[in-house]
Amino acid sequence: MPNWLKDAVFYEIYPQSFKDTNGDGIGDIQGIIEKLDYVKDLGCNALWINPIYDSPFKDGGYDVRDYKKVAERYGTNEDAYRLFEVAHNKGIHVLLDLVPGHTSEEHPWFQESKKAEENEYTDRYVWTKCWFHGIAGHPYVGGEADRDGCYMLNFFKCQPALNYGFLNRTEEWQLPPDHPACIATREAMKDIMRFWLDHGCDGFRVDMADSLVKDDDESKSATGKIWRNIREMLDKEYPEASIISEWSNPWQALKNGFHSDFYLDHQRNGYNTLLRDYETEGGDHSFLKKDGQGDIMRFLNDYLPKYKDTKEDGYISFITCNHDTPRPARTLSPAELKIAYAMFLTLPGVPFIYYGDEIGMKYLDIPTKEGGYTRTGTRTPMQWDSSKNYGFSDASEDKLYLPQDKSVDAPTVEAQLADETSLLSEVKRLIALRHEYADLQADGSFEVVFAQKNQFPFIFKRGELIVGINPSDKAVSLKLPVKGEIIHKIGDVSFDREELKMDAQTFVVIK
């Protein structure tokens, strides 16, 4: 386990939307460099940057055309190398996004694989043996290549699936995972990782990490074998490099080599019940919504088994949001967001803050851009200050990558930095608290003290610290058989004679 992950607080940057320095309306690497002092001041000591590779941008850069080349819109490879160097000088680690499951249809590998003549890349992607033979149970495209066959897709039409083999084979064209062509795909991905690690990158967030071997078994044993092989390479050659998975199954991800696994927003899972329960039927009963009348046990029944079974293997990462998920401000007020972020920043594991969430940027209902569809409203340009385009870009408004929030109460970094009661100021205090107390960091112990169905507050212990959360709209009190002092609180909270009193929408840490 890389030592730096223990105290890491990540900041996710969607590069198109963070800061534009050349006036084209699209964020760039130089913009990230210019704002590293802001990231450091916030308290974040690690970055995850969404794909910066050369791409046709039919899926926001997740359709990679060249893994070893920075997209022109962002700058050059040298800009990326300088970003790593400047970030490191400020004590900030940088993860890039690795997309191992598919490429763009414009990638040179695929252009070669499409050819009728057999070549080095013929089996780099999944192809059937005949133009009118489809792929049962999987999306595919036919009729667009000289080659006699149909090719599998991972997501959009522009994203042909790379070939890591099939575990349960039913057709002659399905190669086993240990076939030389499938091994070559794995080794090509390791080569890409080495390239960026050698230039100063600190690791990768891995896109769709569980999707490599097709028709895998329920435990993803064949896909897991690939990641264990990659982890062996990292441990030997880059022991301080980190890989974090988009898997949302720590039983599989952490036991197969990942250092941390995202707790993603999947309908009805524990994370979903905390702040996005509106995605299910029956109204919004999110635990962190003041009038949601939520049930913390819906979260704990899902989370606790995962945590207890995998805490020796790696970390579970809580997110405020990400580029695929509606921003939490869609349904939560700034006061509710303070409590939500306080919870995420005091639970075990490695937390991630999505750019703009720290000021409560809103989800906008806007048309799709570059394959974003319903995700587009979460990817709007950062709102820095009260100047033109909120300080994101000097370009004319019509050239901006995406439109911005024009409401009178649109939040900005500038305004919230000047307000000690703002969401941003509270996030800074919470991150500083986490850095100050090792018990609050990734591997600090975790124990539930009080959690009952349909009741508040939720009380848990991190090492020697007691954390209390009352997101509801009602005051509560609870006998706590401990003595201590309050070291941080949100709202009106008192602790006297072993009784904890919490007003509505409050949070507390007791030492």
Short mmCIF file of C-alpha atoms in Angstrom, two decimals:
data_model
loop_
_atom_site.label_atom_id
_atom_site.label_comp_id
_atom_site.label_asym_id
_atom_site.label_seq_id
_atom_site.Cartn_x
_atom_site.Cartn_y
_atom_site.Cartn_z
CA MET A 1 0.00 0.00 0.00
CA PRO A 2 1.53 3.34 -1.00
CA ASN A 3 2.08 5.26 2.23
CA TRP A 4 0.74 8.52 0.83
CA LEU A 5 -2.77 7.12 0.36
CA LYS A 6 -3.35 6.97 4.13
CA ASP A 7 -3.72 10.75 4.36
CA ALA A 8 -4.85 11.43 0.79
CA VAL A 9 -7.84 13.63 0.02
CA PHE A 10 -8.44 13.66 -3.73
CA TYR A 11 -9.79 16.40 -5.96
CA GLU A 12 -11.28 15.22 -9.25
CA ILE A 13 -10.77 17.53 -12.22
CA TYR A 14 -12.75 17.32 -15.46
CA PRO A 15 -10.08 19.07 -17.55
CA GLN A 16 -12.39 20.56 -20.17
CA SER A 17 -14.17 22.53 -17.48
CA PHE A 18 -11.62 23.56 -14.86
CA LYS A 19 -9.62 26.56 -16.15
CA ASP A 20 -8.96 27.87 -19.67
CA THR A 21 -5.75 29.81 -20.17
CA ASN A 22 -5.54 30.16 -23.97
CA GLY A 23 -8.97 31.67 -24.62
CA ASP A 24 -10.50 28.84 -26.64
CA GLY A 25 -13.27 28.23 -24.11
CA ILE A 26 -11.96 24.80 -23.09
CA GLY A 27 -9.98 24.06 -19.94
CA ASP A 28 -6.34 23.04 -20.31
CA ILE A 29 -3.37 21.64 -18.41
CA GLN A 30 -1.86 25.07 -17.84
CA GLY A 31 -5.12 26.02 -16.16
CA ILE A 32 -4.76 23.09 -13.76
CA ILE A 33 -1.18 24.16 -13.00
CA GLU A 34 -2.31 27.72 -12.29
CA LYS A 35 -4.92 26.49 -9.81
CA LEU A 36 -2.74 24.03 -7.89
CA ASP A 37 -2.34 26.54 -5.07
CA TYR A 38 -6.13 26.60 -4.74
CA VAL A 39 -6.22 22.81 -4.55
CA LYS A 40 -3.49 22.85 -1.89
CA ASP A 41 -5.22 25.61 0.07
CA LEU A 42 -8.41 23.57 0.01
CA GLY A 43 -6.44 20.81 1.71
CA CYS A 44 -6.48 18.29 -1.12
CA ASN A 45 -3.11 16.60 -1.60
CA ALA A 46 -3.98 14.42 -4.58
CA LEU A 47 -5.64 14.84 -7.99
CA TRP A 48 -7.57 12.54 -10.25
CA ILE A 49 -7.72 14.02 -13.74
CA ASN A 50 -10.22 12.64 -16.25
CA PRO A 51 -8.70 11.55 -19.60
CA ILE A 52 -6.31 14.04 -21.20
CA TYR A 53 -5.33 11.75 -24.08
CA ASP A 54 -5.76 12.42 -27.79
CA SER A 55 -9.37 11.65 -28.69
CA PRO A 56 -12.18 12.44 -31.15
CA PHE A 57 -14.18 13.31 -27.99
CA LYS A 58 -17.29 11.36 -28.81
CA ASP A 59 -17.41 10.29 -25.15
CA GLY A 60 -15.70 13.15 -23.36
CA GLY A 61 -12.23 11.67 -23.93
CA TYR A 62 -13.07 8.13 -22.82
CA ASP A 63 -12.71 7.20 -26.48
CA VAL A 64 -8.91 7.22 -26.62
CA ARG A 65 -7.15 7.62 -29.96
CA ASP A 66 -3.60 7.70 -28.59
CA TYR A 67 -2.83 6.73 -24.98
CA LYS A 68 0.63 8.31 -25.06
CA LYS A 69 -0.29 11.70 -26.51
CA VAL A 70 -2.02 14.61 -24.77
CA ALA A 71 -5.02 15.98 -26.66
CA GLU A 72 -4.20 19.24 -28.41
CA ARG A 73 -7.05 21.04 -26.67
CA TYR A 74 -5.26 20.51 -23.34
CA GLY A 75 -1.71 21.29 -24.45
CA THR A 76 1.26 18.99 -24.95
CA ASN A 77 2.91 16.03 -23.27
CA GLU A 78 5.49 18.45 -21.90
CA ASP A 79 2.66 20.38 -20.21
CA ALA A 80 1.54 17.15 -18.51
CA TYR A 81 5.06 16.36 -17.36
CA ARG A 82 5.35 19.88 -15.94
CA LEU A 83 2.02 19.43 -14.15
CA PHE A 84 3.39 16.34 -12.39
CA GLU A 85 6.54 18.24 -11.38
CA VAL A 86 4.79 21.35 -10.09
CA ALA A 87 2.18 19.28 -8.25
CA HIS A 88 4.88 17.19 -6.58
CA ASN A 89 6.69 20.34 -5.48
CA LYS A 90 3.48 21.35 -3.71
CA GLY A 91 3.01 17.93 -2.09
CA ILE A 92 0.24 16.86 -4.47
CA HIS A 93 0.09 13.42 -6.12
CA VAL A 94 -1.54 13.04 -9.56
CA LEU A 95 -3.55 10.12 -10.89
CA LEU A 96 -4.46 9.91 -14.57
CA ASP A 97 -7.49 8.08 -15.91
CA LEU A 98 -6.74 4.69 -17.47
CA VAL A 99 -9.26 3.36 -20.00
CA PRO A 100 -8.25 -0.31 -20.46
CA GLY A 101 -11.45 -1.82 -21.82
CA HIS A 102 -11.81 -0.07 -25.16
CA THR A 103 -10.31 2.54 -27.46
CA SER A 104 -11.66 4.98 -29.99
CA GLU A 105 -12.58 3.50 -33.35
CA GLU A 106 -9.91 5.91 -34.68
CA HIS A 107 -7.10 4.34 -32.65
CA PRO A 108 -4.29 2.98 -34.90
CA TRP A 109 -4.69 -0.45 -33.29
CA PHE A 110 -8.29 -0.61 -34.46
CA GLN A 111 -7.49 0.71 -37.90
CA GLU A 112 -5.10 -2.22 -38.31
CA SER A 113 -7.48 -4.71 -36.70
CA LYS A 114 -10.18 -3.77 -39.25
CA LYS A 115 -8.05 -4.85 -42.19
CA ALA A 116 -8.83 -8.03 -44.09
CA GLU A 117 -5.16 -9.02 -44.04
CA GLU A 118 -3.99 -10.66 -40.82
CA ASN A 119 -1.55 -8.54 -38.82
CA GLU A 120 -0.22 -7.87 -35.31
CA TYR A 121 -3.49 -6.25 -34.22
CA THR A 122 -5.96 -8.67 -35.80
CA ASP A 123 -6.95 -10.05 -32.38
CA ARG A 124 -6.40 -6.88 -30.34
CA TYR A 125 -10.19 -6.41 -30.42
CA VAL A 126 -13.13 -8.82 -30.20
CA TRP A 127 -14.30 -9.90 -33.67
CA THR A 128 -16.63 -12.62 -34.89
CA LYS A 129 -15.61 -14.79 -37.85
CA CYS A 130 -18.31 -13.67 -40.25
CA TRP A 131 -20.01 -10.42 -41.22
CA PHE A 132 -23.51 -11.72 -40.45
CA HIS A 133 -22.64 -13.43 -37.15
CA GLY A 134 -23.43 -11.10 -34.26
CA ILE A 135 -22.46 -11.41 -30.61
CA ALA A 136 -25.16 -12.77 -28.33
CA GLY A 137 -25.61 -10.76 -25.15
CA HIS A 138 -23.24 -7.97 -26.18
CA PRO A 139 -23.52 -4.83 -28.35
CA TYR A 140 -21.70 -5.06 -31.65
CA VAL A 141 -21.27 -3.39 -35.05
CA GLY A 142 -21.12 -5.02 -38.47
CA GLY A 143 -20.59 -3.83 -41.99
CA GLU A 144 -18.01 -1.12 -41.28
CA ALA A 145 -14.76 -2.93 -42.02
CA ASP A 146 -13.05 -4.73 -44.87
CA ARG A 147 -12.58 -7.58 -42.43
CA ASP A 148 -15.19 -10.34 -42.57
CA GLY A 149 -16.66 -10.03 -39.10
CA CYS A 150 -18.55 -7.95 -36.53
CA TYR A 151 -16.79 -6.24 -33.63
CA MET A 152 -17.90 -5.90 -30.02
CA LEU A 153 -18.58 -2.59 -28.33
CA ASN A 154 -18.09 -1.67 -24.69
CA PHE A 155 -20.35 1.36 -24.62
CA PHE A 156 -20.87 3.68 -27.59
CA LYS A 157 -20.53 2.74 -31.26
CA CYS A 158 -17.19 4.56 -31.28
CA GLN A 159 -15.69 2.32 -28.55
CA PRO A 160 -14.62 -1.13 -29.81
CA ALA A 161 -13.85 -3.54 -26.99
CA LEU A 162 -10.24 -4.58 -26.48
CA ASN A 163 -9.71 -8.33 -26.40
CA TYR A 164 -8.76 -9.83 -23.04
CA GLY A 165 -10.50 -13.08 -23.91
CA PHE A 166 -13.63 -14.94 -22.85
CA LEU A 167 -13.75 -17.13 -19.76
CA ASN A 168 -16.83 -19.13 -20.76
CA ARG A 169 -16.36 -19.74 -24.46
CA THR A 170 -19.22 -20.78 -26.72
CA GLU A 171 -17.86 -19.75 -30.13
CA GLU A 172 -14.62 -20.60 -31.93
CA TRP A 173 -13.73 -16.92 -32.36
CA GLN A 174 -13.78 -16.37 -28.59
CA LEU A 175 -10.21 -16.59 -27.36
CA PRO A 176 -9.29 -17.81 -23.86
CA PRO A 177 -7.78 -15.20 -21.49
CA ASP A 178 -4.38 -16.90 -21.65
CA HIS A 179 -4.21 -16.74 -25.46
CA PRO A 180 -1.08 -14.88 -26.65
CA ALA A 181 -3.22 -12.19 -28.31
CA CYS A 182 -5.07 -11.52 -25.03
CA ILE A 183 -1.82 -11.46 -23.08
CA ALA A 184 -0.50 -8.96 -25.65
CA THR A 185 -3.45 -6.66 -24.87
CA ARG A 186 -2.64 -6.79 -21.16
CA GLU A 187 1.03 -6.10 -21.83
CA ALA A 188 0.14 -3.17 -24.07
CA MET A 189 -1.83 -1.64 -21.20
CA LYS A 190 1.11 -2.16 -18.83
CA ASP A 191 3.33 -0.42 -21.38
CA ILE A 192 1.00 2.60 -21.33
CA MET A 193 1.06 2.67 -17.54
CA ARG A 194 4.88 2.53 -17.49
CA PHE A 195 5.04 5.38 -19.99
CA TRP A 196 3.12 7.78 -17.76
CA LEU A 197 4.62 6.55 -14.50
CA ASP A 198 8.10 7.09 -15.93
CA HIS A 199 7.13 10.68 -16.75
CA GLY A 200 5.96 11.42 -13.20
CA CYS A 201 2.36 10.27 -12.90
CA ASP A 202 1.57 8.67 -9.50
CA GLY A 203 -0.94 6.08 -10.64
CA PHE A 204 -4.34 5.63 -12.23
CA ARG A 205 -8.02 5.63 -11.65
CA VAL A 206 -9.18 2.70 -13.79
CA ASP A 207 -12.32 3.04 -15.89
CA MET A 208 -14.73 0.08 -15.94
CA ALA A 209 -12.09 -2.05 -14.21
CA ASP A 210 -14.32 -5.13 -13.97
CA SER A 211 -15.13 -5.30 -17.68
CA LEU A 212 -11.96 -6.76 -19.25
CA VAL A 213 -12.58 -10.49 -19.72
CA LYS A 214 -15.93 -11.12 -21.37
CA ASP A 215 -18.43 -13.67 -20.03
CA ASP A 216 -16.39 -13.88 -16.84
CA ASP A 217 -17.75 -15.76 -13.83
CA GLU A 218 -19.62 -14.05 -10.98
CA SER A 219 -16.44 -13.51 -8.98
CA LYS A 220 -14.68 -11.95 -12.00
CA SER A 221 -11.83 -14.40 -11.50
CA ALA A 222 -10.33 -14.00 -14.99
CA THR A 223 -10.46 -10.21 -14.92
CA GLY A 224 -9.08 -10.29 -11.39
CA LYS A 225 -6.11 -12.36 -12.53
CA ILE A 226 -5.17 -9.60 -14.99
CA TRP A 227 -5.23 -6.95 -12.27
CA ARG A 228 -3.19 -9.10 -9.89
CA ASN A 229 -0.59 -9.41 -12.64
CA ILE A 230 -0.58 -5.64 -13.10
CA ARG A 231 -0.36 -5.08 -9.34
CA GLU A 232 2.69 -7.37 -9.22
CA MET A 233 4.33 -5.17 -11.84
CA LEU A 234 3.54 -2.03 -9.86
CA ASP A 235 4.77 -3.46 -6.56
CA LYS A 236 8.04 -4.42 -8.18
CA GLU A 237 8.69 -1.43 -10.44
CA TYR A 238 6.60 1.43 -8.98
CA PRO A 239 5.87 0.60 -5.31
CA GLU A 240 4.48 4.07 -4.53
CA ALA A 241 2.10 4.09 -7.51
CA SER A 242 -1.59 3.64 -6.81
CA ILE A 243 -4.48 2.14 -8.76
CA ILE A 244 -8.08 2.94 -7.81
CA SER A 245 -10.93 1.08 -9.45
CA GLU A 246 -14.27 1.97 -10.89
CA TRP A 247 -15.71 -1.36 -9.79
CA SER A 248 -17.86 -0.69 -6.70
CA ASN A 249 -17.32 -4.19 -5.42
CA PRO A 250 -14.48 -4.16 -2.89
CA TRP A 251 -14.76 -7.93 -2.36
CA GLN A 252 -13.54 -8.31 -5.92
CA ALA A 253 -11.54 -5.13 -6.60
CA LEU A 254 -9.46 -4.94 -3.41
CA LYS A 255 -8.72 -8.65 -3.33
CA ASN A 256 -7.51 -8.50 -6.92
CA GLY A 257 -4.89 -5.83 -6.56
CA PHE A 258 -6.53 -2.43 -6.33
CA HIS A 259 -5.51 -0.13 -3.50
CA SER A 260 -8.95 1.46 -3.30
CA ASP A 261 -12.36 0.97 -4.88
CA PHE A 262 -15.04 3.59 -5.49
CA TYR A 263 -18.34 3.31 -3.63
CA LEU A 264 -20.41 4.35 -6.64
CA ASP A 265 -23.96 5.63 -6.85
CA HIS A 266 -25.89 2.52 -7.84
CA GLN A 267 -29.63 2.45 -7.29
CA ARG A 268 -30.58 1.15 -3.84
CA ASN A 269 -27.02 0.55 -2.65
CA GLY A 270 -25.83 2.07 0.62
CA TYR A 271 -24.23 5.15 -0.89
CA ASN A 272 -27.35 5.88 -2.94
CA THR A 273 -29.53 5.89 0.20
CA LEU A 274 -27.39 8.63 1.74
CA LEU A 275 -28.03 11.41 -0.77
CA ARG A 276 -29.62 10.19 -4.02
CA ASP A 277 -32.59 8.15 -2.92
CA TYR A 278 -34.72 10.25 -5.28
CA GLU A 279 -33.61 7.87 -8.04
CA THR A 280 -35.91 5.19 -6.64
CA GLU A 281 -39.67 4.98 -6.26
CA GLY A 282 -41.49 6.22 -3.20
CA GLY A 283 -39.99 9.69 -2.80
CA ASP A 284 -36.63 10.95 -1.59
CA HIS A 285 -35.72 9.36 1.74
CA SER A 286 -32.03 10.16 1.57
CA PHE A 287 -30.43 9.97 5.02
CA LEU A 288 -28.59 13.26 4.49
CA LYS A 289 -31.67 15.22 3.41
CA LYS A 290 -33.13 17.07 6.38
CA ASP A 291 -36.76 16.10 5.65
CA GLY A 292 -35.98 12.72 4.12
CA GLN A 293 -36.71 10.78 7.32
CA GLY A 294 -33.90 8.52 6.18
CA ASP A 295 -32.75 5.26 7.68
CA ILE A 296 -29.02 4.89 8.37
CA MET A 297 -29.42 1.12 8.48
CA ARG A 298 -30.08 1.07 4.74
CA PHE A 299 -26.54 2.39 4.35
CA LEU A 300 -24.88 0.31 7.06
CA ASN A 301 -26.42 -2.99 5.99
CA ASP A 302 -24.73 -2.55 2.64
CA TYR A 303 -21.50 -0.86 3.73
CA LEU A 304 -20.48 -2.69 6.91
CA PRO A 305 -20.03 -6.18 5.38
CA LYS A 306 -17.93 -4.68 2.59
CA TYR A 307 -15.81 -2.67 5.02
CA LYS A 308 -15.28 -5.48 7.53
CA ASP A 309 -14.37 -8.08 4.91
CA THR A 310 -11.91 -5.90 2.97
CA LYS A 311 -10.37 -3.43 5.44
CA GLU A 312 -7.12 -5.43 5.46
CA ASP A 313 -6.99 -5.49 1.64
CA GLY A 314 -7.42 -1.82 0.78
CA TYR A 315 -9.73 1.17 1.01
CA ILE A 316 -13.27 2.07 0.00
CA SER A 317 -13.49 5.54 -1.56
CA PHE A 318 -16.43 7.82 -0.83
CA ILE A 319 -17.14 10.52 -3.41
CA THR A 320 -19.04 13.78 -3.19
CA CYS A 321 -19.93 13.15 -6.84
CA ASN A 322 -18.12 12.43 -10.10
CA HIS A 323 -18.35 13.30 -13.79
CA ASP A 324 -21.05 10.62 -14.33
CA THR A 325 -23.27 11.48 -11.36
CA PRO A 326 -25.73 14.35 -10.72
CA ARG A 327 -24.18 16.95 -8.45
CA PRO A 328 -25.41 16.65 -4.85
CA ALA A 329 -26.60 20.28 -4.92
CA ARG A 330 -29.35 19.05 -7.23
CA THR A 331 -31.35 18.08 -4.13
CA LEU A 332 -29.32 19.17 -1.10
CA SER A 333 -29.05 22.70 0.29
CA PRO A 334 -25.69 24.19 1.33
CA ALA A 335 -26.51 23.33 4.95
CA GLU A 336 -27.26 19.74 4.00
CA LEU A 337 -24.10 19.57 1.90
CA LYS A 338 -21.99 20.57 4.89
CA ILE A 339 -23.29 17.57 6.83
CA ALA A 340 -22.90 15.26 3.83
CA TYR A 341 -19.28 16.22 3.21
CA ALA A 342 -18.54 16.02 6.93
CA MET A 343 -19.69 12.41 6.86
CA PHE A 344 -17.70 11.49 3.74
CA LEU A 345 -14.54 13.14 5.09
CA THR A 346 -14.67 11.34 8.44
CA LEU A 347 -15.50 7.81 7.29
CA PRO A 348 -12.67 5.32 6.59
CA GLY A 349 -11.07 5.08 3.16
CA VAL A 350 -9.83 7.61 0.62
CA PRO A 351 -12.31 10.46 -0.09
CA PHE A 352 -12.77 12.24 -3.43
CA ILE A 353 -14.17 15.75 -3.96
CA TYR A 354 -15.46 16.52 -7.44
CA TYR A 355 -14.41 19.97 -8.64
CA GLY A 356 -17.02 22.60 -7.77
CA ASP A 357 -18.81 20.43 -5.21
CA GLU A 358 -16.90 22.27 -2.50
CA ILE A 359 -18.83 25.45 -3.39
CA GLY A 360 -22.11 23.69 -4.15
CA MET A 361 -22.14 24.04 -7.93
CA LYS A 362 -25.50 23.07 -9.33
CA TYR A 363 -26.54 20.40 -11.78
CA LEU A 364 -27.76 22.15 -14.94
CA ASP A 365 -30.42 20.83 -17.31
CA ILE A 366 -28.57 21.41 -20.60
CA PRO A 367 -28.23 19.63 -23.97
CA THR A 368 -25.71 16.84 -24.40
CA LYS A 369 -22.09 17.55 -25.33
CA GLU A 370 -19.48 15.01 -26.43
CA GLY A 371 -21.55 12.01 -25.37
CA GLY A 372 -22.42 13.38 -21.96
CA TYR A 373 -26.23 13.16 -22.26
CA THR A 374 -27.71 13.33 -18.73
CA ARG A 375 -24.18 13.59 -17.34
CA THR A 376 -23.52 16.87 -19.15
CA GLY A 377 -25.14 19.02 -16.48
CA THR A 378 -22.51 17.89 -13.98
CA ARG A 379 -19.59 18.91 -16.22
CA THR A 380 -20.09 22.68 -16.52
CA PRO A 381 -17.15 25.11 -16.18
CA MET A 382 -15.79 25.92 -12.73
CA GLN A 383 -17.10 29.11 -11.13
CA TRP A 384 -14.05 30.94 -9.80
CA ASP A 385 -15.08 34.57 -9.31
CA SER A 386 -17.38 37.40 -10.39
CA SER A 387 -15.44 38.29 -13.55
CA LYS A 388 -16.30 37.29 -17.12
CA ASN A 389 -17.46 33.66 -17.38
CA TYR A 390 -16.90 33.34 -13.62
CA GLY A 391 -13.16 33.52 -14.24
CA PHE A 392 -13.13 30.24 -16.18
CA SER A 393 -12.19 31.68 -19.59
CA ASP A 394 -11.67 34.93 -21.48
CA ALA A 395 -13.47 33.48 -24.51
CA SER A 396 -16.81 34.79 -25.67
CA GLU A 397 -19.70 33.09 -23.95
CA ASP A 398 -20.76 31.22 -27.09
CA LYS A 399 -17.33 29.52 -27.28
CA LEU A 400 -17.38 28.05 -23.78
CA TYR A 401 -17.14 24.26 -23.59
CA LEU A 402 -20.49 24.23 -21.80
CA PRO A 403 -22.87 26.95 -20.58
CA GLN A 404 -22.60 28.14 -16.99
CA ASP A 405 -25.03 28.72 -14.13
CA LYS A 406 -26.63 32.13 -14.68
CA SER A 407 -28.77 32.18 -11.53
CA VAL A 408 -28.41 35.09 -9.11
CA ASP A 409 -27.21 32.75 -6.37
CA ALA A 410 -24.61 30.93 -8.48
CA PRO A 411 -21.77 30.09 -6.06
CA THR A 412 -18.18 31.18 -6.67
CA VAL A 413 -14.87 30.38 -5.01
CA GLU A 414 -14.13 34.09 -4.55
CA ALA A 415 -17.33 34.80 -2.62
CA GLN A 416 -17.12 31.72 -0.44
CA LEU A 417 -13.47 32.23 0.48
CA ALA A 418 -14.51 35.58 1.94
CA ASP A 419 -17.26 33.99 4.05
CA GLU A 420 -16.29 31.91 7.08
CA THR A 421 -19.79 30.41 7.18
CA SER A 422 -19.70 29.22 3.55
CA LEU A 423 -19.68 25.64 2.34
CA LEU A 424 -16.15 26.08 0.99
CA SER A 425 -14.84 27.34 4.32
CA GLU A 426 -16.40 24.38 6.11
CA VAL A 427 -14.92 21.91 3.62
CA LYS A 428 -11.47 23.42 4.26
CA ARG A 429 -11.93 23.01 8.01
CA LEU A 430 -13.06 19.41 7.63
CA ILE A 431 -10.12 18.45 5.43
CA ALA A 432 -7.70 20.15 7.85
CA LEU A 433 -9.26 18.16 10.70
CA ARG A 434 -8.75 14.93 8.78
CA HIS A 435 -5.10 15.76 8.15
CA GLU A 436 -4.58 16.70 11.82
CA TYR A 437 -5.98 13.50 13.34
CA ALA A 438 -4.60 10.17 12.09
CA ASP A 439 -7.70 8.44 13.51
CA LEU A 440 -9.78 10.14 10.78
CA GLN A 441 -7.53 9.01 7.94
CA ALA A 442 -7.95 6.11 5.55
CA ASP A 443 -6.90 3.24 7.82
CA GLY A 444 -8.12 4.54 11.18
CA SER A 445 -10.38 2.08 12.97
CA PHE A 446 -14.15 2.36 12.55
CA GLU A 447 -16.86 1.23 14.94
CA VAL A 448 -20.58 2.01 15.01
CA VAL A 449 -21.61 3.43 18.39
CA PHE A 450 -25.27 4.24 17.75
CA ALA A 451 -27.33 3.44 14.68
CA GLN A 452 -30.98 2.45 14.76
CA LYS A 453 -33.60 2.10 12.09
CA ASN A 454 -35.36 5.39 11.30
CA GLN A 455 -33.61 7.18 14.17
CA PHE A 456 -31.09 9.97 14.57
CA PRO A 457 -28.28 10.65 15.26
CA PHE A 458 -25.72 8.33 13.69
CA ILE A 459 -22.70 7.95 15.98
CA PHE A 460 -19.46 6.19 15.12
CA LYS A 461 -15.97 5.94 16.52
CA ARG A 462 -12.73 6.54 14.63
CA GLY A 463 -9.89 5.47 16.89
CA GLU A 464 -10.20 7.70 19.97
CA LEU A 465 -12.58 10.12 18.27
CA ILE A 466 -16.38 10.06 18.41
CA VAL A 467 -18.26 11.39 15.36
CA GLY A 468 -21.93 12.35 15.52
CA ILE A 469 -24.22 13.20 12.61
CA ASN A 470 -27.76 14.52 12.81
CA PRO A 471 -28.86 15.52 9.30
CA SER A 472 -32.54 15.62 10.25
CA ASP A 473 -34.71 18.67 10.89
CA LYS A 474 -35.27 17.72 14.55
CA ALA A 475 -33.09 18.14 17.63
CA VAL A 476 -31.92 14.91 19.27
CA SER A 477 -30.06 13.86 22.41
CA LEU A 478 -28.22 10.70 23.35
CA LYS A 479 -26.44 9.30 26.40
CA LEU A 480 -22.80 8.58 25.57
CA PRO A 481 -20.80 6.62 28.16
CA VAL A 482 -17.62 8.55 27.39
CA LYS A 483 -15.97 11.75 28.49
CA GLY A 484 -14.36 14.17 26.13
CA GLU A 485 -14.35 17.58 24.49
CA ILE A 486 -15.75 18.86 21.22
CA ILE A 487 -12.98 19.56 18.72
CA HIS A 488 -15.19 20.34 15.73
CA LYS A 489 -18.85 20.98 15.18
CA ILE A 490 -21.36 22.24 12.64
CA GLY A 491 -24.37 23.89 14.22
CA ASP A 492 -25.49 23.92 17.84
CA VAL A 493 -24.05 20.87 19.61
CA SER A 494 -23.22 20.35 23.30
CA PHE A 495 -21.67 17.47 25.21
CA ASP A 496 -21.96 17.56 28.97
CA ARG A 497 -22.14 14.90 31.68
CA GLU A 498 -22.01 12.16 29.10
CA GLU A 499 -25.06 13.47 27.23
CA LEU A 500 -24.81 14.59 23.63
CA LYS A 501 -27.33 17.18 22.49
CA MET A 502 -27.51 17.92 18.77
CA ASP A 503 -29.73 20.53 17.18
CA ALA A 504 -31.25 19.91 13.74
CA GLN A 505 -28.71 19.55 10.91
CA THR A 506 -25.59 19.24 13.02
CA PHE A 507 -22.28 17.39 13.11
CA VAL A 508 -19.71 16.91 15.83
CA VAL A 509 -16.33 15.35 16.53
CA ILE A 510 -15.49 14.58 20.17
CA LYS A 511 -12.04 13.78 21.48
#
